[in-house]
């Protein structure tokens, strides 16, 4: 059994169903003083990059202090509108059972996410998925722009051997981040990337969703590939 699972959050464990974009827009306006007309690509991208590229779409260049103000505003929006997030978003099918099953077998679990840590914590808490997550060994959007570096940071913080680690995510960026660090990747086709795209990106295994807990556990242990 793998000793550590690195979870992606958005479209792997949860879906915000448009609330996430609304909260980003509110934080963007609070930080920069005018409405967010459009947003840069978000799938597999870290929050600092999303903010920087979104600002550029509006003709602005931003710096680290500005991003930090945005990150605080984004966390405030998630906290303020947690009830809306709970009402409109949802945990993805099988997510709660998967996290619980891994915990029951002694697997350590953390997150590698483009979200900043306070937002990651709120998102999983809202949907009851936070109980078995070790937040201190995770890696977050504020830690680095590049997802492969986030995986590297999580490995260092956890002290886990690479052979004992599995990353579970829904995008080619998750796969790239895992492979760059020698980490096995189980890809979940629950986001915008198809199963075929995830296989071509080099996932060690691909599942349609997290509903088949028995299969997921077998894959985490390094068993049958799908």
PDB file of C-alpha atoms in Angstrom:
ATOM      1  CA  UNK A   1       0.000   0.000   0.000  1.00  0.00           C
ATOM      2  CA  UNK A   2       1.272   3.423  -0.902  1.00  0.00           C
ATOM      3  CA  UNK A   3       2.044   5.448   2.210  1.00  0.00           C
ATOM      4  CA  UNK A   4       1.095   8.843   0.775  1.00  0.00           C
ATOM      5  CA  UNK A   5      -1.619  10.051  -1.584  1.00  0.00           C
ATOM      6  CA  UNK A   6      -1.374  13.564  -3.032  1.00  0.00           C
ATOM      7  CA  UNK A   7      -4.852  14.780  -3.965  1.00  0.00           C
ATOM      8  CA  UNK A   8      -5.687  17.467  -6.461  1.00  0.00           C
ATOM      9  CA  UNK A   9      -8.879  19.291  -5.392  1.00  0.00           C
ATOM     10  CA  UNK A  10     -10.886  20.943  -8.167  1.00  0.00           C
ATOM     11  CA  UNK A  11     -12.616  18.485 -10.520  1.00  0.00           C
ATOM     12  CA  UNK A  12     -10.925  15.610  -8.690  1.00  0.00           C
ATOM     13  CA  UNK A  13     -12.587  15.794  -5.272  1.00  0.00           C
ATOM     14  CA  UNK A  14     -15.066  18.651  -5.730  1.00  0.00           C
ATOM     15  CA  UNK A  15     -16.856  20.793  -8.304  1.00  0.00           C
ATOM     16  CA  UNK A  16     -17.802  24.391  -7.526  1.00  0.00           C
ATOM     17  CA  UNK A  17     -20.219  24.668 -10.491  1.00  0.00           C
ATOM     18  CA  UNK A  18     -19.400  28.281 -11.278  1.00  0.00           C
ATOM     19  CA  UNK A  19     -19.113  29.548  -7.722  1.00  0.00           C
ATOM     20  CA  UNK A  20     -15.315  29.467  -7.869  1.00  0.00           C
ATOM     21  CA  UNK A  21     -15.247  31.837 -10.827  1.00  0.00           C
ATOM     22  CA  UNK A  22     -17.705  34.166  -9.117  1.00  0.00           C
ATOM     23  CA  UNK A  23     -15.576  34.296  -5.986  1.00  0.00           C
ATOM     24  CA  UNK A  24     -12.435  34.916  -8.046  1.00  0.00           C
ATOM     25  CA  UNK A  25     -14.213  37.773  -9.821  1.00  0.00           C
ATOM     26  CA  UNK A  26     -15.229  39.326  -6.516  1.00  0.00           C
ATOM     27  CA  UNK A  27     -11.679  39.051  -5.157  1.00  0.00           C
ATOM     28  CA  UNK A  28     -10.254  40.426  -8.411  1.00  0.00           C
ATOM     29  CA  UNK A  29     -12.466  43.502  -8.207  1.00  0.00           C
ATOM     30  CA  UNK A  30     -11.737  43.977  -4.506  1.00  0.00           C
ATOM     31  CA  UNK A  31      -7.997  43.874  -5.216  1.00  0.00           C
ATOM     32  CA  UNK A  32      -7.701  45.825  -8.463  1.00  0.00           C
ATOM     33  CA  UNK A  33     -10.734  48.071  -8.301  1.00  0.00           C
ATOM     34  CA  UNK A  34     -12.649  47.084 -11.412  1.00  0.00           C
ATOM     35  CA  UNK A  35     -14.680  44.090 -12.651  1.00  0.00           C
ATOM     36  CA  UNK A  36     -13.117  40.921 -14.033  1.00  0.00           C
ATOM     37  CA  UNK A  37     -14.381  40.788 -17.622  1.00  0.00           C
ATOM     38  CA  UNK A  38     -12.712  37.479 -18.462  1.00  0.00           C
ATOM     39  CA  UNK A  39     -10.510  34.905 -16.781  1.00  0.00           C
ATOM     40  CA  UNK A  40      -7.371  33.127 -17.943  1.00  0.00           C
ATOM     41  CA  UNK A  41      -7.208  29.352 -18.258  1.00  0.00           C
ATOM     42  CA  UNK A  42      -7.635  27.688 -14.867  1.00  0.00           C
ATOM     43  CA  UNK A  43      -7.419  23.900 -15.397  1.00  0.00           C
ATOM     44  CA  UNK A  44      -4.225  22.583 -13.858  1.00  0.00           C
ATOM     45  CA  UNK A  45      -2.882  26.113 -13.342  1.00  0.00           C
ATOM     46  CA  UNK A  46      -1.730  27.590 -10.036  1.00  0.00           C
ATOM     47  CA  UNK A  47      -3.522  30.582  -8.526  1.00  0.00           C
ATOM     48  CA  UNK A  48      -0.631  33.071  -8.943  1.00  0.00           C
ATOM     49  CA  UNK A  49      -0.460  32.294 -12.662  1.00  0.00           C
ATOM     50  CA  UNK A  50      -4.236  32.525 -13.089  1.00  0.00           C
ATOM     51  CA  UNK A  51      -4.264  35.909 -11.363  1.00  0.00           C
ATOM     52  CA  UNK A  52      -1.279  37.247 -13.286  1.00  0.00           C
ATOM     53  CA  UNK A  53      -2.601  36.106 -16.668  1.00  0.00           C
ATOM     54  CA  UNK A  54      -6.126  37.322 -15.913  1.00  0.00           C
ATOM     55  CA  UNK A  55      -4.734  40.743 -14.988  1.00  0.00           C
ATOM     56  CA  UNK A  56      -2.834  40.805 -18.298  1.00  0.00           C
ATOM     57  CA  UNK A  57      -6.096  40.163 -20.150  1.00  0.00           C
ATOM     58  CA  UNK A  58      -7.194  43.446 -18.588  1.00  0.00           C
ATOM     59  CA  UNK A  59      -3.984  45.245 -19.594  1.00  0.00           C
ATOM     60  CA  UNK A  60      -2.356  45.073 -16.153  1.00  0.00           C
ATOM     61  CA  UNK A  61       0.965  43.814 -14.845  1.00  0.00           C
ATOM     62  CA  UNK A  62       0.935  42.652 -11.224  1.00  0.00           C
ATOM     63  CA  UNK A  63       3.550  41.901  -8.581  1.00  0.00           C
ATOM     64  CA  UNK A  64       3.783  39.510  -5.646  1.00  0.00           C
ATOM     65  CA  UNK A  65       2.304  41.902  -3.039  1.00  0.00           C
ATOM     66  CA  UNK A  66      -0.703  42.436  -5.302  1.00  0.00           C
ATOM     67  CA  UNK A  67      -1.183  38.686  -5.627  1.00  0.00           C
ATOM     68  CA  UNK A  68      -0.965  38.317  -1.859  1.00  0.00           C
ATOM     69  CA  UNK A  69      -3.738  40.895  -1.464  1.00  0.00           C
ATOM     70  CA  UNK A  70      -5.785  38.987  -4.014  1.00  0.00           C
ATOM     71  CA  UNK A  71      -5.149  35.695  -2.181  1.00  0.00           C
ATOM     72  CA  UNK A  72      -6.399  37.212   1.084  1.00  0.00           C
ATOM     73  CA  UNK A  73      -9.467  38.616  -0.663  1.00  0.00           C
ATOM     74  CA  UNK A  74     -10.133  35.244  -2.298  1.00  0.00           C
ATOM     75  CA  UNK A  75      -9.981  33.462   1.044  1.00  0.00           C
ATOM     76  CA  UNK A  76     -12.315  36.066   2.535  1.00  0.00           C
ATOM     77  CA  UNK A  77     -14.805  35.533  -0.276  1.00  0.00           C
ATOM     78  CA  UNK A  78     -14.745  31.747   0.196  1.00  0.00           C
ATOM     79  CA  UNK A  79     -15.303  32.124   3.918  1.00  0.00           C
ATOM     80  CA  UNK A  80     -18.042  34.726   3.497  1.00  0.00           C
ATOM     81  CA  UNK A  81     -19.878  32.723   0.835  1.00  0.00           C
ATOM     82  CA  UNK A  82     -19.243  29.197   2.120  1.00  0.00           C
ATOM     83  CA  UNK A  83     -22.992  28.517   2.310  1.00  0.00           C
ATOM     84  CA  UNK A  84     -23.375  29.415  -1.368  1.00  0.00           C
ATOM     85  CA  UNK A  85     -20.453  27.163  -2.247  1.00  0.00           C
ATOM     86  CA  UNK A  86     -22.059  24.316  -0.298  1.00  0.00           C
ATOM     87  CA  UNK A  87     -25.436  24.873  -1.940  1.00  0.00           C
ATOM     88  CA  UNK A  88     -24.288  25.172  -5.543  1.00  0.00           C
ATOM     89  CA  UNK A  89     -21.151  23.011  -5.557  1.00  0.00           C
ATOM     90  CA  UNK A  90     -20.706  19.406  -4.495  1.00  0.00           C
ATOM     91  CA  UNK A  91     -18.232  16.703  -3.617  1.00  0.00           C
ATOM     92  CA  UNK A  92     -17.713  14.529  -6.663  1.00  0.00           C
ATOM     93  CA  UNK A  93     -19.204  11.016  -6.626  1.00  0.00           C
ATOM     94  CA  UNK A  94     -17.118   8.635  -4.567  1.00  0.00           C
ATOM     95  CA  UNK A  95     -14.800  11.301  -3.168  1.00  0.00           C
ATOM     96  CA  UNK A  96     -15.839  10.950   0.474  1.00  0.00           C
ATOM     97  CA  UNK A  97     -15.745   7.157   0.337  1.00  0.00           C
ATOM     98  CA  UNK A  98     -12.314   7.190  -1.321  1.00  0.00           C
ATOM     99  CA  UNK A  99     -10.778   9.508   1.269  1.00  0.00           C
ATOM    100  CA  UNK A 100     -12.308   7.487   4.108  1.00  0.00           C
ATOM    101  CA  UNK A 101     -11.187   4.144   2.671  1.00  0.00           C
ATOM    102  CA  UNK A 102      -7.607   5.337   2.276  1.00  0.00           C
ATOM    103  CA  UNK A 103      -7.592   6.658   5.828  1.00  0.00           C
ATOM    104  CA  UNK A 104      -8.980   3.371   7.145  1.00  0.00           C
ATOM    105  CA  UNK A 105      -6.009   1.498   5.693  1.00  0.00           C
ATOM    106  CA  UNK A 106      -3.479   3.918   7.166  1.00  0.00           C
ATOM    107  CA  UNK A 107      -2.633   5.850   4.010  1.00  0.00           C
ATOM    108  CA  UNK A 108      -1.360   9.366   4.680  1.00  0.00           C
ATOM    109  CA  UNK A 109      -3.249  11.947   2.607  1.00  0.00           C
ATOM    110  CA  UNK A 110      -2.488  15.530   1.681  1.00  0.00           C
ATOM    111  CA  UNK A 111      -3.134  17.868  -1.231  1.00  0.00           C
ATOM    112  CA  UNK A 112      -1.119  19.306  -4.096  1.00  0.00           C
ATOM    113  CA  UNK A 113      -3.247  22.092  -5.489  1.00  0.00           C
ATOM    114  CA  UNK A 114      -3.078  25.364  -7.351  1.00  0.00           C
ATOM    115  CA  UNK A 115      -5.404  26.820  -4.716  1.00  0.00           C
ATOM    116  CA  UNK A 116      -3.909  28.914  -1.953  1.00  0.00           C
ATOM    117  CA  UNK A 117      -4.001  27.011   1.332  1.00  0.00           C
ATOM    118  CA  UNK A 118      -6.851  28.899   3.066  1.00  0.00           C
ATOM    119  CA  UNK A 119      -9.092  28.380   0.036  1.00  0.00           C
ATOM    120  CA  UNK A 120      -8.145  24.693  -0.200  1.00  0.00           C
ATOM    121  CA  UNK A 121      -9.019  24.228   3.459  1.00  0.00           C
ATOM    122  CA  UNK A 122     -12.386  25.961   3.092  1.00  0.00           C
ATOM    123  CA  UNK A 123     -13.311  24.038  -0.049  1.00  0.00           C
ATOM    124  CA  UNK A 124     -12.711  20.622   1.478  1.00  0.00           C
ATOM    125  CA  UNK A 125     -14.251  21.581   4.832  1.00  0.00           C
ATOM    126  CA  UNK A 126     -17.439  22.805   3.132  1.00  0.00           C
ATOM    127  CA  UNK A 127     -17.945  19.372   1.600  1.00  0.00           C
ATOM    128  CA  UNK A 128     -16.755  17.346   4.591  1.00  0.00           C
ATOM    129  CA  UNK A 129     -13.597  16.080   2.911  1.00  0.00           C
ATOM    130  CA  UNK A 130     -11.021  17.630   5.228  1.00  0.00           C
ATOM    131  CA  UNK A 131     -10.958  15.211   8.152  1.00  0.00           C
ATOM    132  CA  UNK A 132      -8.167  12.971   6.864  1.00  0.00           C
ATOM    133  CA  UNK A 133      -6.008  15.604   5.141  1.00  0.00           C
ATOM    134  CA  UNK A 134      -2.619  16.550   6.579  1.00  0.00           C
ATOM    135  CA  UNK A 135      -2.483  20.179   5.512  1.00  0.00           C
ATOM    136  CA  UNK A 136       1.066  20.839   6.695  1.00  0.00           C
ATOM    137  CA  UNK A 137       2.620  18.328   4.284  1.00  0.00           C
ATOM    138  CA  UNK A 138       0.689  19.629   1.276  1.00  0.00           C
ATOM    139  CA  UNK A 139       1.736  22.199  -1.316  1.00  0.00           C
ATOM    140  CA  UNK A 140      -0.312  25.156  -2.484  1.00  0.00           C
ATOM    141  CA  UNK A 141      -0.594  27.854  -5.098  1.00  0.00           C
ATOM    142  CA  UNK A 142       1.249  30.429  -3.031  1.00  0.00           C
ATOM    143  CA  UNK A 143       4.239  28.078  -2.737  1.00  0.00           C
ATOM    144  CA  UNK A 144       5.216  28.061  -6.421  1.00  0.00           C
ATOM    145  CA  UNK A 145       3.852  28.878  -9.877  1.00  0.00           C
ATOM    146  CA  UNK A 146       4.759  25.462 -11.325  1.00  0.00           C
ATOM    147  CA  UNK A 147       2.831  22.321 -10.373  1.00  0.00           C
ATOM    148  CA  UNK A 148       5.831  19.989 -10.623  1.00  0.00           C
ATOM    149  CA  UNK A 149       7.536  22.146  -7.991  1.00  0.00           C
ATOM    150  CA  UNK A 150       4.483  21.781  -5.772  1.00  0.00           C
ATOM    151  CA  UNK A 151       4.817  17.997  -5.975  1.00  0.00           C
ATOM    152  CA  UNK A 152       8.497  18.307  -5.111  1.00  0.00           C
ATOM    153  CA  UNK A 153       7.659  20.482  -2.113  1.00  0.00           C
ATOM    154  CA  UNK A 154       5.031  18.028  -0.853  1.00  0.00           C
ATOM    155  CA  UNK A 155       7.508  15.170  -1.126  1.00  0.00           C
ATOM    156  CA  UNK A 156      10.016  17.130   0.924  1.00  0.00           C
ATOM    157  CA  UNK A 157       7.485  18.180   3.544  1.00  0.00           C
ATOM    158  CA  UNK A 158       6.134  14.659   3.962  1.00  0.00           C
ATOM    159  CA  UNK A 159       9.493  12.910   3.945  1.00  0.00           C
ATOM    160  CA  UNK A 160       7.914  10.097   1.925  1.00  0.00           C
ATOM    161  CA  UNK A 161       9.862   7.904  -0.448  1.00  0.00           C
ATOM    162  CA  UNK A 162       8.872   8.516  -4.054  1.00  0.00           C
ATOM    163  CA  UNK A 163       8.054   4.829  -4.525  1.00  0.00           C
ATOM    164  CA  UNK A 164       5.442   5.134  -1.764  1.00  0.00           C
ATOM    165  CA  UNK A 165       3.603   8.104  -3.263  1.00  0.00           C
ATOM    166  CA  UNK A 166       0.620   8.296  -5.619  1.00  0.00           C
ATOM    167  CA  UNK A 167      -0.833  11.507  -7.049  1.00  0.00           C
ATOM    168  CA  UNK A 168      -4.534  11.593  -7.974  1.00  0.00           C
ATOM    169  CA  UNK A 169      -5.666  14.383 -10.306  1.00  0.00           C
ATOM    170  CA  UNK A 170      -7.776  15.229 -13.331  1.00  0.00           C
ATOM    171  CA  UNK A 171      -5.528  17.184 -15.712  1.00  0.00           C
ATOM    172  CA  UNK A 172      -2.445  16.631 -17.861  1.00  0.00           C
ATOM    173  CA  UNK A 173      -0.731  19.192 -15.596  1.00  0.00           C
ATOM    174  CA  UNK A 174      -1.247  16.850 -12.623  1.00  0.00           C
ATOM    175  CA  UNK A 175       0.263  14.020 -14.632  1.00  0.00           C
ATOM    176  CA  UNK A 176       3.216  16.144 -15.721  1.00  0.00           C
ATOM    177  CA  UNK A 177       3.820  17.234 -12.127  1.00  0.00           C
ATOM    178  CA  UNK A 178       3.828  13.671 -10.873  1.00  0.00           C
ATOM    179  CA  UNK A 179       5.981  12.264 -13.665  1.00  0.00           C
ATOM    180  CA  UNK A 180       8.544  15.054 -13.274  1.00  0.00           C
ATOM    181  CA  UNK A 181       9.114  13.792  -9.747  1.00  0.00           C
ATOM    182  CA  UNK A 182       8.911  10.057 -10.432  1.00  0.00           C
ATOM    183  CA  UNK A 183       5.511   9.792  -8.723  1.00  0.00           C
ATOM    184  CA  UNK A 184       2.830   7.400  -9.968  1.00  0.00           C
ATOM    185  CA  UNK A 185      -0.330   9.155 -11.173  1.00  0.00           C
ATOM    186  CA  UNK A 186      -3.922   7.967 -11.141  1.00  0.00           C
ATOM    187  CA  UNK A 187      -5.892  10.276 -13.412  1.00  0.00           C
ATOM    188  CA  UNK A 188      -9.618  10.824 -12.912  1.00  0.00           C
ATOM    189  CA  UNK A 189     -11.626  11.789 -16.002  1.00  0.00           C
ATOM    190  CA  UNK A 190     -14.037  13.873 -13.943  1.00  0.00           C
ATOM    191  CA  UNK A 191     -12.843  17.240 -15.212  1.00  0.00           C
ATOM    192  CA  UNK A 192     -12.524  18.675 -18.706  1.00  0.00           C
ATOM    193  CA  UNK A 193      -9.855  16.211 -19.882  1.00  0.00           C
ATOM    194  CA  UNK A 194     -11.057  12.963 -21.422  1.00  0.00           C
ATOM    195  CA  UNK A 195      -9.772   9.541 -20.458  1.00  0.00           C
ATOM    196  CA  UNK A 196      -7.956   9.328 -23.804  1.00  0.00           C
ATOM    197  CA  UNK A 197      -6.253  12.676 -23.233  1.00  0.00           C
ATOM    198  CA  UNK A 198      -5.155  11.613 -19.765  1.00  0.00           C
ATOM    199  CA  UNK A 199      -3.733   8.333 -21.069  1.00  0.00           C
ATOM    200  CA  UNK A 200      -1.838  10.175 -23.794  1.00  0.00           C
ATOM    201  CA  UNK A 201      -0.450  12.526 -21.149  1.00  0.00           C
ATOM    202  CA  UNK A 202       1.147   9.525 -19.461  1.00  0.00           C
ATOM    203  CA  UNK A 203      -1.073   8.627 -16.508  1.00  0.00           C
ATOM    204  CA  UNK A 204      -0.216   5.290 -14.918  1.00  0.00           C
ATOM    205  CA  UNK A 205      -3.940   4.563 -14.638  1.00  0.00           C
ATOM    206  CA  UNK A 206      -7.156   6.322 -15.605  1.00  0.00           C
ATOM    207  CA  UNK A 207     -10.558   5.975 -13.952  1.00  0.00           C
ATOM    208  CA  UNK A 208     -13.813   7.673 -14.980  1.00  0.00           C
ATOM    209  CA  UNK A 209     -14.536   8.878 -11.435  1.00  0.00           C
ATOM    210  CA  UNK A 210     -13.945   7.891  -7.804  1.00  0.00           C
ATOM    211  CA  UNK A 211     -17.059   5.745  -7.354  1.00  0.00           C
ATOM    212  CA  UNK A 212     -15.289   2.383  -7.614  1.00  0.00           C
ATOM    213  CA  UNK A 213     -13.506   2.492  -4.261  1.00  0.00           C
ATOM    214  CA  UNK A 214     -12.264  -1.085  -4.562  1.00  0.00           C
ATOM    215  CA  UNK A 215     -10.611  -0.364  -7.915  1.00  0.00           C
ATOM    216  CA  UNK A 216      -9.096   2.865  -6.640  1.00  0.00           C
ATOM    217  CA  UNK A 217      -7.614   1.086  -3.627  1.00  0.00           C
ATOM    218  CA  UNK A 218      -6.151  -1.574  -5.911  1.00  0.00           C
ATOM    219  CA  UNK A 219      -4.602   1.093  -8.136  1.00  0.00           C
ATOM    220  CA  UNK A 220      -3.155   2.969  -5.171  1.00  0.00           C
ATOM    221  CA  UNK A 221      -1.568  -0.308  -4.054  1.00  0.00           C
ATOM    222  CA  UNK A 222      -0.028  -0.584  -7.517  1.00  0.00           C
ATOM    223  CA  UNK A 223      -2.349  -3.287  -8.801  1.00  0.00           C
ATOM    224  CA  UNK A 224      -4.383  -3.501 -11.992  1.00  0.00           C
ATOM    225  CA  UNK A 225      -4.221  -0.541 -14.320  1.00  0.00           C
ATOM    226  CA  UNK A 226      -7.240   0.843 -16.101  1.00  0.00           C
TER     227      UNK A 226
END
